[in-house]
Short mmCIF file of C-alpha atoms (C1' of nucleotides) and ligand atoms in Angstrom, two decimals:
data_model
loop_
_atom_site.label_atom_id
_atom_site.label_comp_id
_atom_site.label_asym_id
_atom_site.label_seq_id
_atom_site.Cartn_x
_atom_site.Cartn_y
_atom_site.Cartn_z
CA UNK M 33 0.00 0.00 0.00
CA UNK M 34 1.12 3.50 -0.75
CA UNK M 35 1.48 6.06 1.98
CA UNK M 36 -0.99 8.86 1.57
CA UNK M 37 0.42 12.11 0.29
CA UNK M 38 -1.32 15.30 -0.69
CA UNK M 39 -0.36 16.31 -4.19
CA UNK M 40 0.37 19.97 -4.80
CA UNK M 41 -1.37 21.85 -7.58
CA UNK M 42 1.18 21.18 -10.31
CA UNK M 43 1.70 17.62 -9.18
CA UNK M 44 -2.02 16.96 -9.37
CA UNK M 45 -2.42 18.50 -12.82
CA UNK M 46 0.42 16.42 -14.16
CA UNK M 47 -0.55 13.22 -12.42
CA UNK M 48 -4.13 13.48 -13.65
CA UNK M 49 -2.93 13.95 -17.21
CA UNK M 50 -0.63 10.91 -17.08
CA UNK M 51 -3.23 8.84 -15.31
CA UNK M 52 -5.88 9.57 -17.93
CA UNK M 53 -3.51 8.98 -20.82
CA UNK M 54 -3.72 5.63 -22.56
CA UNK M 55 0.02 5.13 -22.68
CA UNK M 56 3.27 6.46 -21.34
CA UNK M 57 3.77 10.19 -21.78
CA UNK M 58 6.94 12.10 -22.50
CA UNK M 59 7.91 15.17 -20.52
CA UNK M 60 7.56 17.68 -23.32
CA UNK M 61 4.28 16.22 -24.45
CA UNK M 62 3.08 16.65 -20.89
CA UNK M 63 4.35 20.22 -20.95
CA UNK M 64 2.46 20.94 -24.14
CA UNK M 65 -0.72 19.52 -22.64
CA UNK M 66 -0.61 21.50 -19.41
CA UNK M 67 0.39 24.87 -20.78
CA UNK M 68 -3.22 25.96 -20.83
CA UNK M 69 -3.28 25.31 -17.08
CA UNK M 70 -0.40 27.68 -16.48
CA UNK M 71 2.51 25.29 -16.36
CA UNK M 72 4.84 26.92 -18.82
CA UNK M 73 8.36 25.68 -18.27
CA UNK M 74 10.04 22.27 -18.55
CA UNK M 75 11.36 22.53 -15.03
CA UNK M 76 7.89 22.74 -13.59
CA UNK M 77 7.08 19.48 -15.32
CA UNK M 78 10.31 17.74 -14.33
CA UNK M 79 9.93 18.78 -10.72
CA UNK M 80 6.45 17.33 -10.52
CA UNK M 81 7.58 14.19 -12.33
CA UNK M 82 10.48 13.71 -9.91
CA UNK M 83 8.18 13.96 -6.94
CA UNK M 84 5.54 11.69 -8.45
CA UNK M 85 8.20 9.08 -9.18
CA UNK M 86 9.59 9.44 -5.68
CA UNK M 87 6.24 8.79 -4.04
CA UNK M 88 5.42 5.96 -6.43
CA UNK M 89 2.43 7.48 -8.21
CA UNK M 90 4.16 7.20 -11.56
CA UNK M 91 7.11 5.30 -12.98
CA UNK M 92 9.65 6.20 -15.60
CA UNK M 93 10.00 3.83 -18.52
CA UNK M 94 13.74 4.22 -18.85
CA UNK M 95 14.12 2.83 -22.34
CA UNK M 96 11.52 5.30 -23.61
CA UNK M 97 12.11 8.38 -21.48
CA UNK M 98 8.45 8.32 -20.71
CA UNK M 99 6.21 8.21 -17.67
CA UNK M 100 3.26 6.03 -16.79
CA UNK M 101 0.88 5.99 -13.85
CA UNK M 102 1.43 3.19 -11.39
CA UNK M 103 -1.05 0.44 -12.08
CA UNK M 104 -0.07 -1.61 -9.10
CA UNK M 105 -0.36 -0.32 -5.57
CA UNK M 106 1.82 -3.08 -4.26
CA UNK M 107 5.03 -2.05 -6.02
CA UNK M 108 6.52 -0.52 -2.93
CA UNK M 109 7.16 3.13 -3.75
CA UNK M 110 8.84 2.55 -7.10
CA UNK M 111 11.43 0.20 -5.66
CA UNK M 112 10.42 -2.83 -7.65
CA UNK M 113 9.06 -2.24 -11.10
CA UNK M 114 8.50 -4.42 -14.13
CA UNK M 115 7.00 -3.53 -17.47
CA UNK M 116 6.09 -5.17 -20.73
CA UNK M 117 6.67 -3.06 -23.78
CA UNK M 118 5.40 -3.78 -27.28
CA UNK M 119 8.10 -2.87 -29.76
CA UNK M 120 5.55 -2.38 -32.50
CA UNK M 121 2.74 -0.27 -31.02
CA UNK M 122 4.75 0.95 -28.00
CA UNK M 123 2.01 -0.14 -25.65
CA UNK M 124 3.34 -0.45 -22.12
CA UNK M 125 1.87 -2.17 -19.11
CA UNK M 126 3.08 -2.67 -15.62
CA UNK M 127 3.59 -6.28 -14.68
CA UNK M 128 2.11 -7.30 -11.38
CA UNK M 129 3.36 -10.76 -10.60
CA UNK M 130 4.06 -11.76 -7.04
CA UNK M 131 6.37 -14.61 -7.92
CA UNK M 132 8.45 -12.40 -10.17
CA UNK M 133 8.70 -9.57 -7.68
CA UNK M 134 9.59 -11.94 -4.86
CA UNK M 135 12.18 -13.64 -6.99
CA UNK M 136 13.80 -10.35 -7.94
CA UNK M 137 13.52 -8.72 -4.54
CA UNK M 138 15.31 -11.65 -2.99
CA UNK M 139 17.88 -11.94 -5.73
CA UNK M 140 21.44 -11.94 -4.52
CA UNK M 141 24.57 -12.84 -6.38
CA UNK M 142 28.16 -13.39 -5.47
CA UNK M 143 29.10 -9.72 -5.69
CA UNK M 144 28.12 -9.05 -2.10
CA UNK M 145 25.95 -6.21 -3.25
CA UNK M 146 22.69 -5.56 -1.46
CA UNK M 147 19.99 -4.57 -3.91
CA UNK M 148 17.38 -2.15 -2.68
CA UNK M 149 15.64 -1.53 -5.96
CA UNK M 150 15.21 -2.91 -9.44
CA UNK M 151 13.63 -2.07 -12.75
CA UNK M 152 12.84 -4.68 -15.37
CA UNK M 153 11.66 -4.02 -18.90
CA UNK M 154 10.45 -6.83 -21.15
CA UNK M 155 10.18 -6.26 -24.88
CA UNK M 156 8.19 -8.11 -27.48
CA UNK M 157 5.02 -8.01 -29.49
CA UNK M 158 1.66 -7.65 -27.84
CA UNK M 159 -1.25 -9.89 -28.74
CA UNK M 160 -2.66 -7.41 -31.24
CA UNK M 161 0.59 -6.74 -33.04
CA UNK M 162 1.52 -10.42 -33.09
CA UNK M 163 -1.61 -11.29 -35.03
CA UNK M 164 -1.05 -8.70 -37.73
CA UNK J 119 28.68 -17.32 -28.17
CA UNK J 120 28.67 -14.22 -30.28
CA UNK J 121 28.70 -14.39 -34.03
CA UNK J 122 31.92 -13.03 -35.42
CA UNK J 123 31.67 -9.62 -37.01
CA UNK J 124 34.38 -7.37 -38.35
CA UNK J 125 34.20 -3.95 -36.81
CA UNK J 126 34.62 -0.98 -39.07
CA UNK J 127 37.15 1.70 -38.29
CA UNK J 128 34.90 3.96 -36.23
CA UNK J 129 33.23 1.03 -34.55
CA UNK J 130 36.60 -0.33 -33.50
CA UNK J 131 37.88 2.99 -32.16
CA UNK J 132 34.75 3.44 -30.09
CA UNK J 133 34.53 -0.14 -28.90
CA UNK J 134 38.16 -0.11 -27.79
CA UNK J 135 37.60 3.05 -25.81
CA UNK J 136 34.54 1.67 -24.02
CA UNK J 137 36.19 -1.68 -23.45
CA UNK J 138 39.23 -0.10 -21.82
CA UNK J 139 37.18 2.25 -19.69
CA UNK J 140 36.64 1.27 -16.08
CA UNK J 141 32.97 2.13 -16.11
CA UNK J 142 30.09 2.97 -18.39
CA UNK J 143 30.74 5.82 -20.80
CA UNK J 144 28.38 8.48 -22.05
CA UNK J 145 28.10 9.31 -25.71
CA UNK J 146 29.51 12.81 -25.52
CA UNK J 147 32.35 11.72 -23.31
CA UNK J 148 33.14 9.12 -25.95
CA UNK J 149 32.95 11.83 -28.59
CA UNK J 150 35.36 14.01 -26.66
CA UNK J 151 37.78 11.12 -26.30
CA UNK J 152 37.84 10.13 -29.97
CA UNK J 153 38.02 13.56 -31.53
CA UNK J 154 41.76 13.24 -31.82
CA UNK J 155 41.17 10.14 -33.93
CA UNK J 156 39.05 12.07 -36.40
CA UNK J 157 35.58 11.29 -35.15
CA UNK J 158 34.15 14.75 -34.90
CA UNK J 159 30.37 14.58 -34.84
CA UNK J 160 27.82 13.09 -32.40
CA UNK J 161 26.20 11.14 -35.19
CA UNK J 162 29.37 9.24 -35.91
CA UNK J 163 29.44 8.14 -32.29
CA UNK J 164 25.76 7.27 -32.13
CA UNK J 165 25.96 5.24 -35.32
CA UNK J 166 28.82 3.18 -33.99
CA UNK J 167 27.08 2.77 -30.64
CA UNK J 168 23.88 1.59 -32.33
CA UNK J 169 25.76 -1.02 -34.28
CA UNK J 170 27.80 -2.18 -31.30
CA UNK J 171 24.62 -2.55 -29.26
CA UNK J 172 22.97 -4.42 -32.12
CA UNK J 173 25.74 -6.97 -32.37
CA UNK J 174 26.01 -7.33 -28.61
CA UNK J 175 29.51 -5.94 -28.08
CA UNK J 176 28.21 -3.24 -25.77
CA UNK J 177 25.03 -2.60 -23.82
CA UNK J 178 23.22 0.57 -22.98
CA UNK J 179 22.56 1.23 -19.31
CA UNK J 180 19.18 2.82 -19.84
CA UNK J 181 18.86 4.50 -16.48
CA UNK J 182 22.19 6.21 -17.01
CA UNK J 183 22.27 6.88 -20.74
CA UNK J 184 25.64 5.21 -20.79
CA UNK J 185 27.34 2.34 -22.54
CA UNK J 186 29.38 -0.54 -21.23
CA UNK J 187 31.27 -3.35 -22.95
CA UNK J 188 29.63 -6.75 -22.74
CA UNK J 189 31.28 -8.74 -19.99
CA UNK J 190 29.36 -11.88 -20.71
CA UNK J 191 29.59 -13.63 -24.04
CA UNK J 192 26.53 -15.69 -23.28
CA UNK J 193 24.01 -12.89 -23.19
CA UNK J 194 22.65 -13.66 -26.59
CA UNK J 195 23.21 -10.55 -28.69
CA UNK J 196 21.86 -8.05 -26.17
CA UNK J 197 18.53 -9.78 -25.87
CA UNK J 198 18.86 -10.62 -22.20
CA UNK J 199 20.75 -8.19 -20.04
CA UNK J 200 21.04 -7.60 -16.32
CA UNK J 201 23.15 -5.11 -14.45
CA UNK J 202 23.94 -4.11 -10.91
CA UNK J 203 24.38 -0.43 -10.35
CA UNK J 204 25.81 1.21 -7.27
CA UNK J 205 23.83 4.34 -6.52
CA UNK J 206 26.73 5.86 -4.65
CA UNK J 207 29.82 5.34 -6.81
CA UNK J 208 27.91 4.58 -10.02
CA UNK J 209 29.90 1.41 -10.54
CA UNK J 210 28.10 -0.91 -12.94
CA UNK J 211 28.62 -4.57 -13.62
CA UNK J 212 26.89 -7.01 -15.84
CA UNK J 213 25.22 -9.86 -14.00
CA UNK J 214 25.90 -13.28 -15.39
CA UNK J 215 23.62 -15.69 -13.64
CA UNK J 216 22.21 -18.65 -15.49
CA UNK J 217 19.27 -19.18 -13.16
CA UNK J 218 18.24 -15.56 -13.41
CA UNK J 219 18.52 -15.42 -17.19
CA UNK J 220 16.62 -18.69 -17.58
CA UNK J 221 13.94 -17.49 -15.22
CA UNK J 222 13.49 -14.24 -17.10
CA UNK J 223 13.80 -15.68 -20.59
CA UNK J 224 11.04 -18.14 -19.81
CA UNK J 225 8.88 -15.64 -18.03
CA UNK J 226 5.35 -15.44 -19.31
CA UNK J 227 2.36 -13.79 -17.78
CA UNK J 228 -1.33 -13.74 -18.47
CA UNK J 229 -1.11 -10.93 -21.04
CA UNK J 230 -0.43 -13.34 -23.87
CA UNK J 231 2.61 -11.34 -24.81
CA UNK J 232 5.66 -13.14 -26.11
CA UNK J 233 8.82 -11.57 -24.76
CA UNK J 234 11.82 -11.65 -27.00
CA UNK J 235 14.08 -9.43 -24.96
CA UNK J 236 14.51 -7.98 -21.50
CA UNK J 237 16.68 -5.56 -19.59
CA UNK J 238 17.01 -5.62 -15.83
CA UNK J 239 18.76 -3.05 -13.69
CA UNK J 240 19.38 -3.61 -9.99
CA UNK J 241 20.27 -0.69 -7.77
CA UNK J 242 21.92 -0.62 -4.40
CA UNK J 243 25.22 -0.05 -2.67
CA UNK J 244 28.30 -1.96 -3.67
CA UNK J 245 30.52 -3.63 -1.09
CA UNK J 246 32.89 -0.68 -0.93
CA UNK J 247 30.22 1.99 -0.54
CA UNK J 248 28.27 -0.08 1.96
CA UNK J 249 31.23 -0.19 4.33
CA UNK J 250 31.77 3.56 4.30
"C1'" DC V 6 37.22 -6.57 -63.51
"C1'" DA V 7 32.78 -4.23 -63.89
"C1'" DT V 8 28.57 -3.64 -61.75
"C1'" DG V 9 25.28 -3.65 -58.13
"C1'" DT V 10 24.16 -3.20 -53.45
"C1'" DA V 11 24.53 -2.85 -48.62
"C1'" DA V 12 27.05 -0.77 -45.04
"C1'" DA V 13 29.68 2.88 -43.32
"C1'" DT V 14 31.28 7.64 -43.27
"C1'" DG V 15 31.29 12.85 -43.24
"C1'" DT V 16 28.93 17.09 -42.33
"C1'" DT V 17 25.53 20.48 -40.98
"C1'" DA V 18 21.72 21.51 -38.71
"C1'" DT V 19 18.20 20.59 -35.49
"C1'" DA V 20 15.19 18.06 -32.21
"C1'" DT V 21 14.55 16.17 -27.71
"C1'" DT V 22 15.46 15.55 -22.94
"C1'" DA V 23 17.00 17.46 -18.64
"C1'" DT V 24 19.38 20.65 -15.28
"C1'" DT V 25 21.48 25.06 -13.06
"C1'" DA V 26 20.75 29.17 -10.87
"C1'" DC V 27 18.23 32.38 -8.59
"C1'" DA V 28 14.07 34.70 -6.83
"C1'" DT V 29 9.51 34.24 -4.74
"C1'" DA V 30 5.47 32.17 -2.49
"C1'" DG V 31 2.85 28.86 0.17
"C1'" DT V 32 2.30 25.50 4.27
"C1'" DG V 33 2.60 23.87 8.70
"C1'" DT V 34 4.94 24.07 13.46
"C1'" DT V 35 6.45 26.18 17.58
"C1'" DA B 1 6.01 36.06 14.37
"C1'" DA B 2 9.82 33.15 13.35
"C1'" DC B 3 11.28 29.11 11.34
"C1'" DA B 4 11.82 25.25 8.34
"C1'" DC B 5 10.35 23.00 4.53
"C1'" DT B 6 8.18 22.37 0.21
"C1'" DA B 7 6.65 24.12 -3.95
"C1'" DT B 8 6.51 27.58 -7.69
"C1'" DG B 9 8.06 30.88 -11.44
"C1'" DT B 10 11.34 32.23 -14.89
"C1'" DA B 11 15.36 32.45 -17.84
"C1'" DA B 12 19.13 30.40 -19.55
"C1'" DT B 13 21.73 26.52 -20.83
"C1'" DA B 14 23.48 21.69 -20.74
"C1'" DA B 15 23.16 17.01 -22.24
"C1'" DT B 16 21.33 13.55 -25.19
"C1'" DA B 17 19.87 12.11 -29.73
"C1'" DT B 18 18.16 12.31 -34.63
"C1'" DA B 19 17.08 14.11 -39.58
"C1'" DA B 20 18.66 14.97 -44.03
"C1'" DC B 21 21.78 14.69 -47.55
"C1'" DA B 22 26.15 13.72 -50.02
"C1'" DT B 23 29.90 10.61 -50.54
"C1'" DT B 24 32.80 6.57 -49.91
"C1'" DT B 25 34.02 1.81 -48.81
"C1'" DA B 26 33.39 -3.26 -48.68
"C1'" DC B 27 32.32 -7.03 -50.97
"C1'" DA B 28 29.46 -10.40 -53.57
"C1'" DT B 29 28.44 -11.98 -58.10
"C1'" DG B 30 28.21 -12.13 -63.03
ZN1 LIG F 540 3.76 0.57 -9.89
ZN1 LIG F 541 1.61 -3.92 -29.93
ZN1 LIG F 542 26.49 -8.79 -22.20
ZN1 LIG F 543 29.74 1.90 -4.83
#
DNA sequence: CATGTAAATGTTATATTATTACATAGTGTT
DNA sequence: AACACTATGTAATAATATAACATTTACATG
């Protein structure tokens, strides 16, 4: 479960936009979409994005430089994220799989490194694109 | 095992630089370092990087926009990559763990999506930084 | 060896993504 | 009120990546 947190004005505007969007959104596309609400500069967008990522309301899809609303309240504050990405239509969804997240959260190798966080991105073709 | 491939001049210059480097390198740092060898424009670097990634000689660390030489000949042509990243010293190493790669390569969820590729990045503190 | 073709290179300009620096304003606590 | 903390506004700039176009090289095949 996510800790409750009151979003500020800009954070709310930007979260609502991402949350309503059908796919991941890029920062400058977000900027374009919120200019009518008074958010005029990239930094205003990036600051809100940083905070939203920090509190786990959104995630960054690193391979796409894009942001998506968290679809999975159990991914503890952005510390354990997994996504499936269609390389054809660029559809992205968050994977919610207890076995996978347990496996990765408990993963340890010989390096002696303690992992506190991971991000996994799977690529392939979604059902739709596969059947084309 | 990687298929043999003859690197072109620019590809070789850039691969050698990355391979000798102690950590991941960023594109413009690469550019700066190879200017004395006649590679003058970003595009020349990015083209070589694209090809090197494609043939599996290097990998991109997506969360860092940086490139590292493959340390693991068995990661089939960049289709299955895993890294550990120290959030303090930014040290990166490629994880070579058969169980992990099998687990992920065979991963399937209910979405009906067939995954042909994945990239996993673990974050934490390395041994050195942990003991500071 | 001539010809075709795919891959690589060179060059300029430009697009996209992200941060620095500094000033101001709101929010909640003591 | 005084303080600390978070958020906002604004301008400038840094860092990352691609588009477009001309030319050259590598190399297979007739
Ligand atoms: Zn999530
Ligand atoms: Zn698709
Ligand atoms: Zn590798
Ligand atoms: Zn470290």
